[in-house]
Amino acid sequence: NAGVMQNPRHLVRRRGQEARLRCSPMKGHSHVYWYRQLPEEGLKFMVYLQKENIIDESGMPKERFSAEFPKEGPSILRIQQVVRGDSAAYFCASSPITDQETQYFGPGTRLLVL
Amino acid sequence: DQQVKQNSPSLSVQEGRISILNCDYTNSMFDYFLWYKKYPAEGPTFLISISSIKDKNEDGRFTVFLNKSAKHLSLHIVPSQPGDSAVYFCAAGIAGNQFYFGTGTSLTVIP
């Protein structure tokens, strides 16, 4: 059973470009969470999604950031018009419906904005 | 506004001894707590959890203690092994809602 997959593992963008981060949850998991880790900081919750639904987006910046988890395919975290402050590691986690509290993390995508 | 705090950024322990990692939280409504372990360039890995109805949960060498009145939890690793060297994050929240993570404690187990 493959774990949570994230791609790309590393992403370099110039200021003003768009970044698209993908997350495939573990098989059978219907809940996806996105976190951001800035250098020297802990994991900050961004958004919690189920298939085709955003459950909690209280941690998402109000502008430029969006997330989706379509019926088919991976969850996407999209950052428009990236700025240098967006440089961070972005982790995705998934959990099964039977144990929502235990989250299984992917390896992360390291975004560098030049 | 840091709802979960890990005040020790680093800890060094001799192999075979006990490692104690501490975590404090501010919200008395939190009812579920987890510890994760993270190696460089990898995602966090779930270690152990505890709900607020218990004050102790044990899994092999790992034991988590919860003191609800003090809003404090700790992770004990005994005996510590060099492979335990990693960053440990605690997380707390209300079951079914978002979880808040601490900033992590980097544990080094010295052979």
Short mmCIF file of C-alpha atoms in Angstrom, two decimals:
data_model
loop_
_atom_site.label_atom_id
_atom_site.label_comp_id
_atom_site.label_asym_id
_atom_site.label_seq_id
_atom_site.Cartn_x
_atom_site.Cartn_y
_atom_site.Cartn_z
CA ASN A 1 0.00 0.00 0.00
CA ALA A 2 1.72 3.11 -1.23
CA GLY A 3 1.98 5.99 1.20
CA VAL A 4 0.97 9.58 0.60
CA MET A 5 2.57 10.81 -2.60
CA GLN A 6 3.52 14.38 -3.29
CA ASN A 7 4.98 15.85 -6.42
CA PRO A 8 7.05 17.53 -7.34
CA ARG A 9 9.47 17.06 -4.43
CA HIS A 10 11.23 20.29 -5.30
CA LEU A 11 9.81 23.25 -7.19
CA VAL A 12 11.57 26.46 -8.17
CA ARG A 13 9.55 29.42 -9.31
CA ARG A 14 10.27 33.06 -10.07
CA ARG A 15 8.25 35.79 -8.40
CA GLY A 16 4.88 36.20 -10.08
CA GLN A 17 4.67 32.66 -11.44
CA GLU A 18 2.19 30.02 -10.35
CA ALA A 19 3.02 26.97 -8.24
CA ARG A 20 0.91 23.81 -8.35
CA LEU A 21 1.55 21.18 -5.73
CA ARG A 22 -0.04 17.76 -6.01
CA CYS A 23 -0.93 15.24 -3.34
CA SER A 24 -2.24 11.71 -3.78
CA PRO A 25 -3.59 10.36 -0.49
CA MET A 26 -3.13 6.82 0.68
CA LYS A 27 -5.52 4.35 -0.89
CA GLY A 28 -8.84 4.41 0.89
CA HIS A 29 -8.21 7.75 2.58
CA SER A 30 -10.87 10.36 1.96
CA HIS A 31 -9.45 13.25 3.98
CA VAL A 32 -6.57 15.45 2.91
CA TYR A 33 -4.77 18.16 4.86
CA TRP A 34 -2.20 20.68 3.70
CA TYR A 35 0.45 22.16 6.00
CA ARG A 36 3.23 24.66 5.46
CA GLN A 37 6.52 24.62 7.29
CA LEU A 38 8.60 27.77 7.15
CA PRO A 39 12.30 27.57 8.04
CA GLU A 40 12.85 27.13 11.80
CA GLU A 41 9.10 26.85 12.40
CA GLY A 42 6.61 24.09 13.04
CA LEU A 43 3.89 22.85 10.76
CA LYS A 44 1.10 25.34 10.16
CA PHE A 45 -2.29 24.02 9.17
CA MET A 46 -3.61 25.43 5.92
CA VAL A 47 -6.65 23.53 4.72
CA TYR A 48 -8.63 20.33 5.28
CA LEU A 49 -10.54 18.77 2.38
CA GLN A 50 -12.69 15.80 1.59
CA LYS A 51 -13.52 14.75 -1.94
CA GLU A 52 -15.05 17.79 -3.69
CA ASN A 53 -15.44 19.65 -0.39
CA ILE A 54 -13.38 22.12 1.58
CA ILE A 55 -14.06 21.38 5.24
CA ASP A 56 -11.79 23.92 6.93
CA GLU A 57 -9.66 26.53 5.18
CA SER A 58 -9.04 28.73 8.18
CA GLY A 59 -5.27 28.46 7.76
CA MET A 60 -5.18 29.48 4.12
CA PRO A 61 -4.02 32.98 3.21
CA LYS A 62 -6.98 34.90 1.85
CA GLU A 63 -5.36 35.72 -1.46
CA ARG A 64 -3.38 33.78 -4.06
CA PHE A 65 -3.83 30.38 -2.37
CA SER A 66 -6.45 27.82 -3.28
CA ALA A 67 -6.91 24.09 -2.81
CA GLU A 68 -9.08 21.42 -4.32
CA PHE A 69 -9.63 17.69 -3.98
CA PRO A 70 -11.62 16.57 -7.02
CA LYS A 71 -13.64 13.41 -7.27
CA GLU A 72 -10.93 11.90 -9.45
CA GLY A 73 -7.24 12.64 -9.19
CA PRO A 74 -4.94 14.20 -6.64
CA SER A 75 -5.50 17.14 -4.36
CA ILE A 76 -3.96 20.34 -5.69
CA LEU A 77 -2.61 23.27 -3.72
CA ARG A 78 -2.28 26.24 -6.04
CA ILE A 79 -0.32 29.37 -5.29
CA GLN A 80 -0.74 32.20 -7.76
CA GLN A 81 1.75 35.04 -8.26
CA VAL A 82 4.26 33.54 -5.84
CA VAL A 83 6.40 35.79 -3.66
CA ARG A 84 9.66 35.02 -1.87
CA GLY A 85 7.80 34.56 1.41
CA ASP A 86 6.01 31.55 -0.07
CA SER A 87 9.28 29.62 -0.02
CA ALA A 88 8.66 26.76 2.38
CA ALA A 89 8.07 23.05 2.64
CA TYR A 90 4.47 22.11 1.94
CA PHE A 91 3.28 18.85 3.41
CA CYS A 92 0.16 16.96 2.59
CA ALA A 93 -1.38 14.41 4.93
CA SER A 94 -4.29 12.03 4.59
CA SER A 95 -6.44 10.10 7.00
CA PRO A 96 -9.08 7.40 6.72
CA ILE A 97 -12.67 8.15 7.61
CA THR A 98 -12.47 5.64 10.45
CA ASP A 99 -9.55 7.39 12.17
CA GLN A 100 -9.51 11.01 11.15
CA GLU A 101 -7.15 12.06 13.89
CA THR A 102 -4.21 9.96 12.70
CA GLN A 103 -2.71 11.70 9.71
CA TYR A 104 -0.18 10.12 7.41
CA PHE A 105 2.17 12.59 5.84
CA GLY A 106 3.75 12.72 2.43
CA PRO A 107 7.40 13.61 1.88
CA GLY A 108 6.63 17.24 1.17
CA THR A 109 7.23 19.65 -1.68
CA ARG A 110 9.99 22.16 -1.16
CA LEU A 111 9.09 25.39 -2.94
CA LEU A 112 11.78 27.95 -3.62
CA VAL A 113 10.79 31.32 -5.02
CA LEU A 114 13.62 33.23 -6.61
CA ASP B 1 -0.54 32.87 18.55
CA GLN B 2 1.11 29.55 19.26
CA GLN B 3 -1.45 27.15 20.69
CA VAL B 4 1.02 24.31 21.04
CA LYS B 5 4.51 24.97 22.35
CA GLN B 6 7.63 22.90 22.50
CA ASN B 7 10.00 25.04 24.51
CA SER B 8 13.10 22.93 24.04
CA PRO B 9 14.37 23.22 20.47
CA SER B 10 16.94 20.49 21.06
CA LEU B 11 17.80 17.64 23.40
CA SER B 12 20.82 15.34 23.65
CA VAL B 13 20.64 12.00 25.42
CA GLN B 14 23.06 9.12 25.86
CA GLU B 15 22.12 5.85 24.19
CA GLY B 16 20.23 3.60 26.58
CA ARG B 17 18.97 6.44 28.75
CA ILE B 18 15.49 7.96 28.81
CA SER B 19 14.52 10.80 26.47
CA ILE B 20 11.75 13.08 27.69
CA LEU B 21 10.21 15.51 25.23
CA ASN B 22 7.74 18.07 26.51
CA CYS B 23 4.83 19.91 24.99
CA ASP B 24 2.39 22.50 26.36
CA TYR B 25 -0.91 23.63 24.92
CA THR B 26 -3.20 26.53 25.70
CA ASN B 27 -6.69 25.41 24.69
CA SER B 28 -8.46 23.37 27.37
CA MET B 29 -10.93 22.16 24.73
CA PHE B 30 -8.27 20.08 22.98
CA ASP B 31 -9.10 16.42 23.39
CA TYR B 32 -6.68 14.58 21.15
CA PHE B 33 -2.91 14.68 21.10
CA LEU B 34 -0.30 13.14 18.84
CA TRP B 35 3.44 12.85 18.51
CA TYR B 36 5.19 12.73 15.15
CA LYS B 37 8.81 12.02 14.28
CA LYS B 38 10.51 13.66 11.33
CA TYR B 39 13.77 12.88 9.59
CA PRO B 40 15.41 15.50 7.32
CA ALA B 41 13.85 15.75 3.85
CA GLU B 42 10.98 13.45 4.82
CA GLY B 43 7.43 14.01 5.99
CA PRO B 44 6.46 13.53 9.63
CA THR B 45 5.68 9.97 10.69
CA PHE B 46 2.98 9.22 13.22
CA LEU B 47 4.36 7.81 16.48
CA ILE B 48 1.75 7.67 19.18
CA SER B 49 -1.44 9.40 20.24
CA ILE B 50 -3.58 9.88 23.32
CA SER B 51 -7.11 11.08 23.88
CA SER B 52 -8.14 13.24 26.80
CA ILE B 53 -9.94 10.39 28.52
CA LYS B 54 -6.59 8.77 29.27
CA ASP B 55 -3.49 10.03 31.02
CA LYS B 56 -1.04 7.52 29.63
CA ASN B 57 -0.57 5.52 26.46
CA GLU B 58 2.27 3.13 25.83
CA ASP B 59 3.59 1.56 22.64
CA GLY B 60 6.84 -0.33 22.98
CA ARG B 61 9.61 2.05 23.94
CA PHE B 62 7.33 5.08 23.56
CA THR B 63 4.99 6.36 26.26
CA VAL B 64 2.93 9.52 26.12
CA PHE B 65 1.71 11.13 29.33
CA LEU B 66 -1.07 13.68 29.46
CA ASN B 67 -1.66 16.11 32.34
CA LYS B 68 -4.89 17.88 31.47
CA SER B 69 -4.89 20.21 34.45
CA ALA B 70 -1.44 21.47 33.51
CA LYS B 71 -2.20 21.33 29.76
CA HIS B 72 1.00 19.43 29.33
CA LEU B 73 2.02 16.28 27.57
CA SER B 74 5.29 14.48 27.34
CA LEU B 75 6.83 11.72 25.28
CA HIS B 76 9.16 9.27 26.98
CA ILE B 77 11.49 7.10 24.94
CA VAL B 78 13.25 4.37 26.86
CA PRO B 79 15.77 3.07 26.15
CA SER B 80 16.85 5.70 23.63
CA GLN B 81 18.58 4.46 20.49
CA PRO B 82 20.70 6.33 17.91
CA GLY B 83 17.98 5.71 15.32
CA ASP B 84 15.64 7.80 17.45
CA SER B 85 17.62 10.91 16.51
CA ALA B 86 15.11 13.09 14.67
CA VAL B 87 12.83 16.08 15.15
CA TYR B 88 9.75 15.33 17.24
CA PHE B 89 6.55 17.33 16.81
CA CYS B 90 3.60 17.25 19.15
CA ALA B 91 0.16 18.11 17.84
CA ALA B 92 -3.06 18.88 19.65
CA GLY B 93 -6.59 19.64 18.66
CA ILE B 94 -10.26 18.82 18.91
CA ALA B 95 -11.11 15.52 17.28
CA GLY B 96 -12.62 16.12 13.85
CA ASN B 97 -11.06 19.58 13.52
CA GLN B 98 -7.69 20.96 12.61
CA PHE B 99 -4.65 20.08 14.62
CA TYR B 100 -2.03 22.51 15.84
CA PHE B 101 1.62 21.54 15.75
CA GLY B 102 4.48 22.63 17.95
CA THR B 103 7.75 23.89 16.51
CA GLY B 104 9.54 20.61 17.18
CA THR B 105 12.34 19.33 19.38
CA SER B 106 15.46 17.96 17.75
CA LEU B 107 16.57 14.85 19.62
CA THR B 108 20.12 13.57 19.33
CA VAL B 109 20.91 10.18 20.85
CA ILE B 110 24.62 9.85 21.40
CA PRO B 111 26.03 6.33 20.94
#
